[in-house]
mmCIF file of C-alpha atoms and ligand atoms in Angstrom:
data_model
loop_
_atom_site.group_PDB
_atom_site.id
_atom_site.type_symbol
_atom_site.label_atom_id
_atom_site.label_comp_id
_atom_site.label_asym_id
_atom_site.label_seq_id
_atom_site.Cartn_x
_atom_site.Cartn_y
_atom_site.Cartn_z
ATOM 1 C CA UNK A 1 -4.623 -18.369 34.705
ATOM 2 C CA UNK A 2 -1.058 -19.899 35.756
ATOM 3 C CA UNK A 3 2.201 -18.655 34.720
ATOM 4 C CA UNK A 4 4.775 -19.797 31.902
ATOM 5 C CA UNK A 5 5.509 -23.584 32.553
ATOM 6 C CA UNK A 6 8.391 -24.686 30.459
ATOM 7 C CA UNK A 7 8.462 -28.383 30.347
ATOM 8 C CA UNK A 8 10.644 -30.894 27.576
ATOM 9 C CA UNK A 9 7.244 -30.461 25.330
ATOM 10 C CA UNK A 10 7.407 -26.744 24.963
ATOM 11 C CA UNK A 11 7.352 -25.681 21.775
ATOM 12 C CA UNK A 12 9.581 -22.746 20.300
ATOM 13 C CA UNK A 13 8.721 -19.407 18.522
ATOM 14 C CA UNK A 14 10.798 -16.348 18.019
ATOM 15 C CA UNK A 15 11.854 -13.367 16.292
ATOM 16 C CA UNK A 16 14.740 -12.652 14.994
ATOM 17 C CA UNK A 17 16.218 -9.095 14.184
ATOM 18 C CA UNK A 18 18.601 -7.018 14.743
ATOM 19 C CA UNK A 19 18.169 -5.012 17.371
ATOM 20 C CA UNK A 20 14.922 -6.968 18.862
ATOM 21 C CA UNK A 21 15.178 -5.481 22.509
ATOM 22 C CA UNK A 22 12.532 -3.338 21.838
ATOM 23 C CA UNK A 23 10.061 -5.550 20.117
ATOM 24 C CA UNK A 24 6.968 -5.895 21.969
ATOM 25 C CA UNK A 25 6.061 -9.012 20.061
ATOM 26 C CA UNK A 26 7.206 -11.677 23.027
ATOM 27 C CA UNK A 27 4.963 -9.811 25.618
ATOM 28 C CA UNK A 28 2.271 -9.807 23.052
ATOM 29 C CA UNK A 29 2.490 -13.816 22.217
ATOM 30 C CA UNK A 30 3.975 -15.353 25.229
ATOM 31 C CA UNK A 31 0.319 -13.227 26.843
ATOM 32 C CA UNK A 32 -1.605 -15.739 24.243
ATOM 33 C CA UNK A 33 0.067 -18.618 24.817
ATOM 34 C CA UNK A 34 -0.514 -18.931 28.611
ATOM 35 C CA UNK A 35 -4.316 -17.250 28.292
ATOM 36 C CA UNK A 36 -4.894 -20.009 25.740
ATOM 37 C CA UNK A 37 -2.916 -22.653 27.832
ATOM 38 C CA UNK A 38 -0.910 -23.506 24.837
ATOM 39 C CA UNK A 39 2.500 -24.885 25.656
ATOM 40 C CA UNK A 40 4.546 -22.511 23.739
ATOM 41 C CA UNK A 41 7.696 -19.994 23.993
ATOM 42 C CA UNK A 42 7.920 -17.265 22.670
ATOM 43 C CA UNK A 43 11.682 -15.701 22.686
ATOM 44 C CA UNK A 44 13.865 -12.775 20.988
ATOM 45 C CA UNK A 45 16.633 -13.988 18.906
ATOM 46 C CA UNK A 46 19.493 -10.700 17.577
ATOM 47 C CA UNK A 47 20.781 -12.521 14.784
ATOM 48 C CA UNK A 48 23.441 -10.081 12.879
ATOM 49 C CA UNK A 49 22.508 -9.319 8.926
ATOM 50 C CA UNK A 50 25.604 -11.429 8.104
ATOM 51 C CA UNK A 51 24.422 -14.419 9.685
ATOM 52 C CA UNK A 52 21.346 -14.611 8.676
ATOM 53 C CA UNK A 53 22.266 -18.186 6.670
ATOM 54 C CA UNK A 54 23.068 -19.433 10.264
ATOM 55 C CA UNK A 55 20.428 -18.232 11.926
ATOM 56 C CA UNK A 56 17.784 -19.828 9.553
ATOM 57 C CA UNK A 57 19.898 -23.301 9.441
ATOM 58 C CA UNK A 58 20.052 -23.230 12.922
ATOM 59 C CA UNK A 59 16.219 -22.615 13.785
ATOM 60 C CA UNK A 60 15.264 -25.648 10.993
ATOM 61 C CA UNK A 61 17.392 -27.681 12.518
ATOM 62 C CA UNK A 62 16.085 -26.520 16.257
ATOM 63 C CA UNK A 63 12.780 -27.434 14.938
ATOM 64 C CA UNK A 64 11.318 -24.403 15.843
ATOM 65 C CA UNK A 65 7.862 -24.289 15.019
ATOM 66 C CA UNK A 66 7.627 -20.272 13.577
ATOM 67 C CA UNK A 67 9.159 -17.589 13.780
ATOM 68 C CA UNK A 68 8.654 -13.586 12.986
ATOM 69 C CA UNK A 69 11.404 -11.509 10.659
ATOM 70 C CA UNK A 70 12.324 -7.863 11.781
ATOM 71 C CA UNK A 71 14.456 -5.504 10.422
ATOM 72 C CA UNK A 72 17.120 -5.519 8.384
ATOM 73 C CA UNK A 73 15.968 -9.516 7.792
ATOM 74 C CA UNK A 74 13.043 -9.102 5.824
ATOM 75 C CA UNK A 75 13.868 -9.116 2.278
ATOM 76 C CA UNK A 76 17.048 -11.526 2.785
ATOM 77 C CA UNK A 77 14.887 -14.065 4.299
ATOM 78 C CA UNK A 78 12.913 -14.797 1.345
ATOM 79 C CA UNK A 79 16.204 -16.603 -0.617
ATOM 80 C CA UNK A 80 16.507 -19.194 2.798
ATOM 81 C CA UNK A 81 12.690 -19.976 2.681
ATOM 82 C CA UNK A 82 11.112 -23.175 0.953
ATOM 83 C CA UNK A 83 7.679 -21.712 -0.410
ATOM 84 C CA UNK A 84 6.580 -17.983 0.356
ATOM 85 C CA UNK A 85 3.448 -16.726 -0.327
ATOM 86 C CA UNK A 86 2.217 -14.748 -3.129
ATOM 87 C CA UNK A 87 1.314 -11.769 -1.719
ATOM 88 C CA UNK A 88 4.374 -11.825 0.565
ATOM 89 C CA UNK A 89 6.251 -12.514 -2.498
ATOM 90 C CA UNK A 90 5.061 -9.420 -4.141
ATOM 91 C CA UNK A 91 5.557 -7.072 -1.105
ATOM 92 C CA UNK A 92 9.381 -8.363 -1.151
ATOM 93 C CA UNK A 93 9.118 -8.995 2.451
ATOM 94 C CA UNK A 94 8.370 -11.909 4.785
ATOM 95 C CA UNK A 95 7.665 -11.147 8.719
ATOM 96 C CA UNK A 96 6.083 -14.618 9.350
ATOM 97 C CA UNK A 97 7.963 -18.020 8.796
ATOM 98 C CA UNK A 98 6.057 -21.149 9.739
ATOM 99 C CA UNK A 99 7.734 -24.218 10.159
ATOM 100 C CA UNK A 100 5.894 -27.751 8.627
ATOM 101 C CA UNK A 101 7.660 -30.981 8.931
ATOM 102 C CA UNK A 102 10.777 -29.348 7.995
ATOM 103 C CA UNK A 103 9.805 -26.759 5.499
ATOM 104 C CA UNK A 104 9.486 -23.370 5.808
ATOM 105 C CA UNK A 105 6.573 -21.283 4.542
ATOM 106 C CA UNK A 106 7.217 -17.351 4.690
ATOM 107 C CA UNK A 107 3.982 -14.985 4.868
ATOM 108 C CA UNK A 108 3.278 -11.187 5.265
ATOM 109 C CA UNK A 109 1.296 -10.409 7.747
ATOM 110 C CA UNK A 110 2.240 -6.665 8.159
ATOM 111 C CA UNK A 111 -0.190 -6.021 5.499
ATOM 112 C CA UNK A 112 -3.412 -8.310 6.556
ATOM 113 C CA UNK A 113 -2.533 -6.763 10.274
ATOM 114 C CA UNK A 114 -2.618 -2.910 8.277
ATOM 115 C CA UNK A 115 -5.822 -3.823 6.576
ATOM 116 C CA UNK A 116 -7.671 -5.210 9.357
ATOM 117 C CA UNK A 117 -6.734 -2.435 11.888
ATOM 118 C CA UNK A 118 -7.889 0.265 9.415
ATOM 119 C CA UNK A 119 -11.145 -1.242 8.443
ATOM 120 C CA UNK A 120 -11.437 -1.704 12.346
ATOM 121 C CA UNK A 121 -10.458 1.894 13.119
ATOM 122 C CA UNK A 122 -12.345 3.432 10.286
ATOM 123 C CA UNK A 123 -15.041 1.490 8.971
ATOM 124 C CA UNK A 124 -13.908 1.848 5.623
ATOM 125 C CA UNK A 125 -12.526 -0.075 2.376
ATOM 126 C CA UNK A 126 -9.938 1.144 0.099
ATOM 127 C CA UNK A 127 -12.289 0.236 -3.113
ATOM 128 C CA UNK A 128 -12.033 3.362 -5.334
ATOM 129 C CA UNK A 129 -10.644 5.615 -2.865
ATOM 130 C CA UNK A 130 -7.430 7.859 -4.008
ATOM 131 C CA UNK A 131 -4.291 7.190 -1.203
ATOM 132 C CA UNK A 132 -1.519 8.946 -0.870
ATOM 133 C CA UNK A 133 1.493 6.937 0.460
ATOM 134 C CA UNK A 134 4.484 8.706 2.317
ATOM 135 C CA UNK A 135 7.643 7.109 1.971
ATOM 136 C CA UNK A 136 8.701 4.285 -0.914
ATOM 137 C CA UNK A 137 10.845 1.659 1.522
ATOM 138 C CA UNK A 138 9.741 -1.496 2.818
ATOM 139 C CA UNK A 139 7.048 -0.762 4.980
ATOM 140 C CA UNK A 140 5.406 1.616 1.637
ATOM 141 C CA UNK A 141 5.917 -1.297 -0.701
ATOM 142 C CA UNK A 142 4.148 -4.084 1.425
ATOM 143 C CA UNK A 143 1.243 -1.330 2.421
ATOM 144 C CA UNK A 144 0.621 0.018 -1.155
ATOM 145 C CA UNK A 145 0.532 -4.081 -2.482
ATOM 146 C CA UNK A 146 -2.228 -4.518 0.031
ATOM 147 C CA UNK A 147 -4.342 -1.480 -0.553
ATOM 148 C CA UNK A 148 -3.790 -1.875 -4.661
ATOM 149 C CA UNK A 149 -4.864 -5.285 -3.884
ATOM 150 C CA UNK A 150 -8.251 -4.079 -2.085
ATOM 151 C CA UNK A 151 -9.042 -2.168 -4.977
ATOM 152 C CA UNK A 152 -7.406 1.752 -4.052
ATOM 153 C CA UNK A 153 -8.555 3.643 -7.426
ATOM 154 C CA UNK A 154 -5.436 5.821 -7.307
ATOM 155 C CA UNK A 155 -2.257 5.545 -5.029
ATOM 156 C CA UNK A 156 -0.262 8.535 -5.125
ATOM 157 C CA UNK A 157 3.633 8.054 -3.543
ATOM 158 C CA UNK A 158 5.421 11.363 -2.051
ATOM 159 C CA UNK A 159 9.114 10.830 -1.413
ATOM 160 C CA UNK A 160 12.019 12.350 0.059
ATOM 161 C CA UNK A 161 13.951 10.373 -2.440
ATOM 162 C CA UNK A 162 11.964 10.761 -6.272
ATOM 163 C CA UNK A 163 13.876 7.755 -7.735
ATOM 164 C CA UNK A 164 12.709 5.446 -5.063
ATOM 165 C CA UNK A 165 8.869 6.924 -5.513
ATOM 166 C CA UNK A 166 9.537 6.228 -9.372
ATOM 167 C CA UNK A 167 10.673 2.701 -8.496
ATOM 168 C CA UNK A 168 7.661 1.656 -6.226
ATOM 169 C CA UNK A 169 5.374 3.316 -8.715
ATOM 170 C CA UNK A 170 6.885 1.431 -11.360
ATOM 171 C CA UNK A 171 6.661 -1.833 -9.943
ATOM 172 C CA UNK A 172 3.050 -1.120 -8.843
ATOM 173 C CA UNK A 173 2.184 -0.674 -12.107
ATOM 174 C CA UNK A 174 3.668 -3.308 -14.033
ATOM 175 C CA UNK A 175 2.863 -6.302 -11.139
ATOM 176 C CA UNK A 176 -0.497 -5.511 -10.048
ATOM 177 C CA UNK A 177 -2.612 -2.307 -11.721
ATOM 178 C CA UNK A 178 -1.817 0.696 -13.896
ATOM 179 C CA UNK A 179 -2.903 2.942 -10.821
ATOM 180 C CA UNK A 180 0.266 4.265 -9.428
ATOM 181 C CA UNK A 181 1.761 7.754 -9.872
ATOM 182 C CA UNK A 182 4.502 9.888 -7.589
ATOM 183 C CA UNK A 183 5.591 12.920 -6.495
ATOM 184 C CA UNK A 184 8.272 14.812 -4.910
ATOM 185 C CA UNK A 185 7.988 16.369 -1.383
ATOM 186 C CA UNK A 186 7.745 19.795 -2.407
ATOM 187 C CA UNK A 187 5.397 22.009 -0.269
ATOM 188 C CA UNK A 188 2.846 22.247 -3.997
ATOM 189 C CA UNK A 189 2.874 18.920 -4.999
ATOM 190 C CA UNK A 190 1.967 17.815 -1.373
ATOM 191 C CA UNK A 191 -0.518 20.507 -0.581
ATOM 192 C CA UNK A 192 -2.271 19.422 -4.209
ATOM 193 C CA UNK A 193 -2.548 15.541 -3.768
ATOM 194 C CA UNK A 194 -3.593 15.683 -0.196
ATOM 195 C CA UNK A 195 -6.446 17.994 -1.343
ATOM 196 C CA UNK A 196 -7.263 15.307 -4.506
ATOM 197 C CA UNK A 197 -7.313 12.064 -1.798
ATOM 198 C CA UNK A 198 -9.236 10.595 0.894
ATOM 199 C CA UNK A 199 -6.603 9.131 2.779
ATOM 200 C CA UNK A 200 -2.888 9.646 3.506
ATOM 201 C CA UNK A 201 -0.853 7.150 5.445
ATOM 202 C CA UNK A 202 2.422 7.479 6.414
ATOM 203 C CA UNK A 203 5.431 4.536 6.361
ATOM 204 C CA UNK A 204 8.063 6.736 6.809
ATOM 205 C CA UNK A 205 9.933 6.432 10.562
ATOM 206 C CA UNK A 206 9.397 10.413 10.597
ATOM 207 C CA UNK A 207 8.223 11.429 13.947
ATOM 208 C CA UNK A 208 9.023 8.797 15.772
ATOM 209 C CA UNK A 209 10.765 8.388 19.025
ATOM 210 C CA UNK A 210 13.250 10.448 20.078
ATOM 211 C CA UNK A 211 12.355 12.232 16.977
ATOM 212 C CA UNK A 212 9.019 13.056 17.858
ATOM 213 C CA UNK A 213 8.784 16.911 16.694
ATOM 214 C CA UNK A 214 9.190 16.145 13.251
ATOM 215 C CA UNK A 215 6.623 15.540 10.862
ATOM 216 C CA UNK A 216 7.063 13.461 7.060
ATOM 217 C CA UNK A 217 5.371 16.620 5.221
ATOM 218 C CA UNK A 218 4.424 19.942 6.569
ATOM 219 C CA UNK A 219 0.750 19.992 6.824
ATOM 220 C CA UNK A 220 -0.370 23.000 7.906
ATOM 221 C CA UNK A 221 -3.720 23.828 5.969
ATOM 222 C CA UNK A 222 -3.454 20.671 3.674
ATOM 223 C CA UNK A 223 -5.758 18.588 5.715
ATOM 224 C CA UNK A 224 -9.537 18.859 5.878
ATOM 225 C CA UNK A 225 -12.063 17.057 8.442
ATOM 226 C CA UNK A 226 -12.638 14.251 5.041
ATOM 227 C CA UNK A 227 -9.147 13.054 5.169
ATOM 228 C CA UNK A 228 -8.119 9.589 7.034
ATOM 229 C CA UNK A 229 -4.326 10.074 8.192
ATOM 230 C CA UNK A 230 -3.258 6.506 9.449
ATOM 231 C CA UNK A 231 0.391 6.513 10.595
ATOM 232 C CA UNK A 232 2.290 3.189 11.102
ATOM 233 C CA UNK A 233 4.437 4.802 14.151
ATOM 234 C CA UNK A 234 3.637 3.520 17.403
ATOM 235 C CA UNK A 235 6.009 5.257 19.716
ATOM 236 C CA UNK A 236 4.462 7.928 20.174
ATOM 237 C CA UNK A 237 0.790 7.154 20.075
ATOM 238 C CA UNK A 238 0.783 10.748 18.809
ATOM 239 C CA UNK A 239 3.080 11.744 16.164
ATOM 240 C CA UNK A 240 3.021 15.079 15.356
ATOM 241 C CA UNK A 241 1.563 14.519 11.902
ATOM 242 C CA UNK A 242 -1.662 12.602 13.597
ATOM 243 C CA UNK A 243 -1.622 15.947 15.903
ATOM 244 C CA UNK A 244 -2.014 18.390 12.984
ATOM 245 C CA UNK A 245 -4.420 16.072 11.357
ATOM 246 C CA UNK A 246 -6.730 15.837 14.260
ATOM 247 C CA UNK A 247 -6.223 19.263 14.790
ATOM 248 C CA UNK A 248 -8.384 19.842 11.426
ATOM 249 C CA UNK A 249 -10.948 17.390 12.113
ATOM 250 C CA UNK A 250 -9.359 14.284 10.238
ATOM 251 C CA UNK A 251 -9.840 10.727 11.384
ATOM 252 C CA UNK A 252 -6.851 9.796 12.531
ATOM 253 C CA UNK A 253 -5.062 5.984 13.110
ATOM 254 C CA UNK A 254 -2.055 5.181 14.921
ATOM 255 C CA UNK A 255 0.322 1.955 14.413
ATOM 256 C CA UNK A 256 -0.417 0.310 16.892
ATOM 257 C CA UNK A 257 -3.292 -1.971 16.145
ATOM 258 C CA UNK A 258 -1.300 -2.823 12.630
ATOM 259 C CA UNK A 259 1.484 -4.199 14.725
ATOM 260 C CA UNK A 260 -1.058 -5.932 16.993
ATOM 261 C CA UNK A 261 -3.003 -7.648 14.211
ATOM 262 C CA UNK A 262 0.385 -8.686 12.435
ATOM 263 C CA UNK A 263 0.890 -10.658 15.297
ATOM 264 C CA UNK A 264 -2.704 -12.027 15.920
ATOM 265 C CA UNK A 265 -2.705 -13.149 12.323
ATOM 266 C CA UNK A 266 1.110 -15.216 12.811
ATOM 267 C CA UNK A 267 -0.146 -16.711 16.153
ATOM 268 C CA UNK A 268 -3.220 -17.824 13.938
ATOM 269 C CA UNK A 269 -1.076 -19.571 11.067
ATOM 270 C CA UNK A 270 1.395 -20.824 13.621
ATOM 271 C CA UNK A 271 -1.077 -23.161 15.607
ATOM 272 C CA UNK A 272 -4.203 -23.168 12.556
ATOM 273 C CA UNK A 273 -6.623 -21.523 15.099
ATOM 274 C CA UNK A 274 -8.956 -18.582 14.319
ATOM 275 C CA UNK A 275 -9.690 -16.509 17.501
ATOM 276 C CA UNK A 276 -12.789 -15.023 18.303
ATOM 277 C CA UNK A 277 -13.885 -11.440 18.444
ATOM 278 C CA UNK A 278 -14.025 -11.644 22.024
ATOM 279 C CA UNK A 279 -10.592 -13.094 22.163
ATOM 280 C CA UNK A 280 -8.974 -10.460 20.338
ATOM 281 C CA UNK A 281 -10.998 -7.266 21.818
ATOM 282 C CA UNK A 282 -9.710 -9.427 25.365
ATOM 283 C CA UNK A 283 -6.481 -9.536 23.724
ATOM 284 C CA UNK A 284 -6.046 -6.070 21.998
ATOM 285 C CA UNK A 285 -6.892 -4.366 25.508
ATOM 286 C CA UNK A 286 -4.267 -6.264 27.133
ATOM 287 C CA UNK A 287 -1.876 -5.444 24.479
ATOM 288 C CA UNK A 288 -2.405 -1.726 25.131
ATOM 289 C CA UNK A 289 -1.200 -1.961 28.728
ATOM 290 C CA UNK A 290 1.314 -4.113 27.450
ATOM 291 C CA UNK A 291 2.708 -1.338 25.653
ATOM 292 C CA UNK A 292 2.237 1.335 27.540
ATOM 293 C CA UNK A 293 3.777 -0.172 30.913
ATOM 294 C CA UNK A 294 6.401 -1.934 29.496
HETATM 295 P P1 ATR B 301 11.150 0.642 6.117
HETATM 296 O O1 ATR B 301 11.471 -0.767 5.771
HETATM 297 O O2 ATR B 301 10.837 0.866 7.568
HETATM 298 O O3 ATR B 301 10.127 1.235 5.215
HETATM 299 P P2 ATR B 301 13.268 1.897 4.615
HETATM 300 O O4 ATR B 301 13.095 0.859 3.573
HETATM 301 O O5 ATR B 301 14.636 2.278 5.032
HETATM 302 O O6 ATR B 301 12.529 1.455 5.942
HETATM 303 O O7 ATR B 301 12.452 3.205 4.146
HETATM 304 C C1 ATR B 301 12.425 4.354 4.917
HETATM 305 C C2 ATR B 301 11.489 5.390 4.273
HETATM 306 O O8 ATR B 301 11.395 6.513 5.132
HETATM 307 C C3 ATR B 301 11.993 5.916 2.950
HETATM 308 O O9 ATR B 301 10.889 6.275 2.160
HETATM 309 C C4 ATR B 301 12.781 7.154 3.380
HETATM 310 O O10 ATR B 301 12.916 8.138 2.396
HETATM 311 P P3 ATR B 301 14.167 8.108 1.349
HETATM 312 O O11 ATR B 301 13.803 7.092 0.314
HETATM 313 O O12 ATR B 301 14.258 9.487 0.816
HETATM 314 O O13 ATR B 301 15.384 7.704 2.157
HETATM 315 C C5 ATR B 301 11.883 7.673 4.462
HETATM 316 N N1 ATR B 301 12.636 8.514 5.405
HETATM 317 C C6 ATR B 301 13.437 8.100 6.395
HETATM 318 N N2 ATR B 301 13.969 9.156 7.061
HETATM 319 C C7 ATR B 301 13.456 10.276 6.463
HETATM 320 C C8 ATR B 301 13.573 11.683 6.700
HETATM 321 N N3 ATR B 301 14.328 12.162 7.695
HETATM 322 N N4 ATR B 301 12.857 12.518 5.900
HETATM 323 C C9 ATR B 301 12.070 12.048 4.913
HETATM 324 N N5 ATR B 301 11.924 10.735 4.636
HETATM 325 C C10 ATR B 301 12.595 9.862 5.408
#
């Protein structure tokens, strides 16, 4: 396999975010493009929330052929876009922008990348299964679309914030299905729905590095060896709430493979190729390294 070759046919991707020094996404598609021997770049962009406008002028007329949309860009992005997808439209968010001739197509593949990593990790569906969701912000919304969408029986949202669980309740249940209730985070209502539910993923930032001793709820005795705790932290591989639910015997599912499939699934749209399984097992192991050496 030879290195990067940048000639005058190279053609651009990017991300753009603010800050984007730790995303691991060029590592993970720049490894694609020279596996695959596709002529392609893939670079960070830290574009500034107030100019966004720019940024998305400037890339169309760069002729950029895609692009990915980190924080604090993913909602704003939507009103620069040409056509967005429905589901991305309903999840308020776009991380995926593909460029056609000119136009620019927005997607959300954080959700397709969840889905496929948990049915991967688990071997399970969310039809008729009762989930509770922690947190009601972006990364909650676009999740609890996706697993409404799959057919989830009963979502249940717990909430530092109540109003914001109301809100992403609310919307649940007027836009897709009347399935959606909340809760506060008091120690009762927790312990109660995590006994009532099969699975319990967390979209909160909670735990994550250089916070890594807390935990989104307190879960001592809550969890049972049925539960499936999926956490959408990364860094570390182990958040404290993943510890306590292995600790009881719980399947447990770190972020990592959702933030690997997001980008498998944007690579896909970018250059309309489907990989094989081989490819992304080949892929998914070299991503691990990725992360953990870089
Ligand atoms: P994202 O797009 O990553 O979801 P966000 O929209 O800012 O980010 O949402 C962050 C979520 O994490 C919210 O549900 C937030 O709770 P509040 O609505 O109460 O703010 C939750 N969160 C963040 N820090 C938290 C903390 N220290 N304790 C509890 N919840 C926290």
């Amino acid at each position: 396999m030879e290195g990067l070759m940048i000639t005058g046919k190279t053609k651009i991707l990017g991300i753009i975010g603010d800050p984007v020094e730790h995303s691991k996404s060029p590592l993970l598609h720049n490894f694609i493009s020279v596996f695959k021997n596709i002529d392609m770049v893939y670079v960070p962009f830290r574009v500034e929330k107030n100019n966004l406008s720019a940024a998305i002028n400037g890339l169309r007329a760069l002729n950029v052929i895609g692009f990915n949309v980190t924080v604090p860009h993913k909602n704003n992005v939507i009103q620069y876009l040409d056509k967005v997808s429905e589901e991305a439209e309903l999840m308020g968010a776009v991380n995926t922008v593909k460029n056609v001739d000119g136009v620019l197509y927005g997607y959300n593949t954080d959700g397709e990348g969840f889905l496929r990593d948990f049915k991967e990790e688990t071997g399970q569906s969310f039809k008729g299964k009762k989930v509770v969701i922690i947190g009601a912000g972006g990364a909650a919304r676009a999740i609890t679309v996706k697993v409404v969408l799959e057919g989830a029986q009963n979502i249940i949202i717990l909430n530092r914030t109540e109003d914001k669980a109301k809100a992403l309740s609310d919307y649940i249940n007027e836009k897709l299905r009347n399935c959606s209730c909340y809760r506060g985070m008091g120690n009762n209502e927790v312990k109660n729905e995590i006994k009532e539910c099969e699975i319990i993923i967390n979209t909160t930032s909670v735990g994550m590095h250089p916070e890594i001793d807390k935990s989104p709820i307190n879960s001592d005795g809550f969890f049972t060896e049925r539960h499936i705790v999926y956490d959408i932290i990364y860094n570390p591989l182990k958040t404290k709430l993943l510890e306590a639910a292995e600790a009881k015997g719980c399947k447990t599912v770190n972020g990592l493979g959702m933030l690997f499939y997001q980008g498998i699934y944007a690579y896909e749209k970018w250059n309309d190729i489907v990989f094989s399984k081989d490819e992304i097992e080949l892929f998914f192991k070299r991503f691990k390294e990725i992360v953990i050496t870089s």
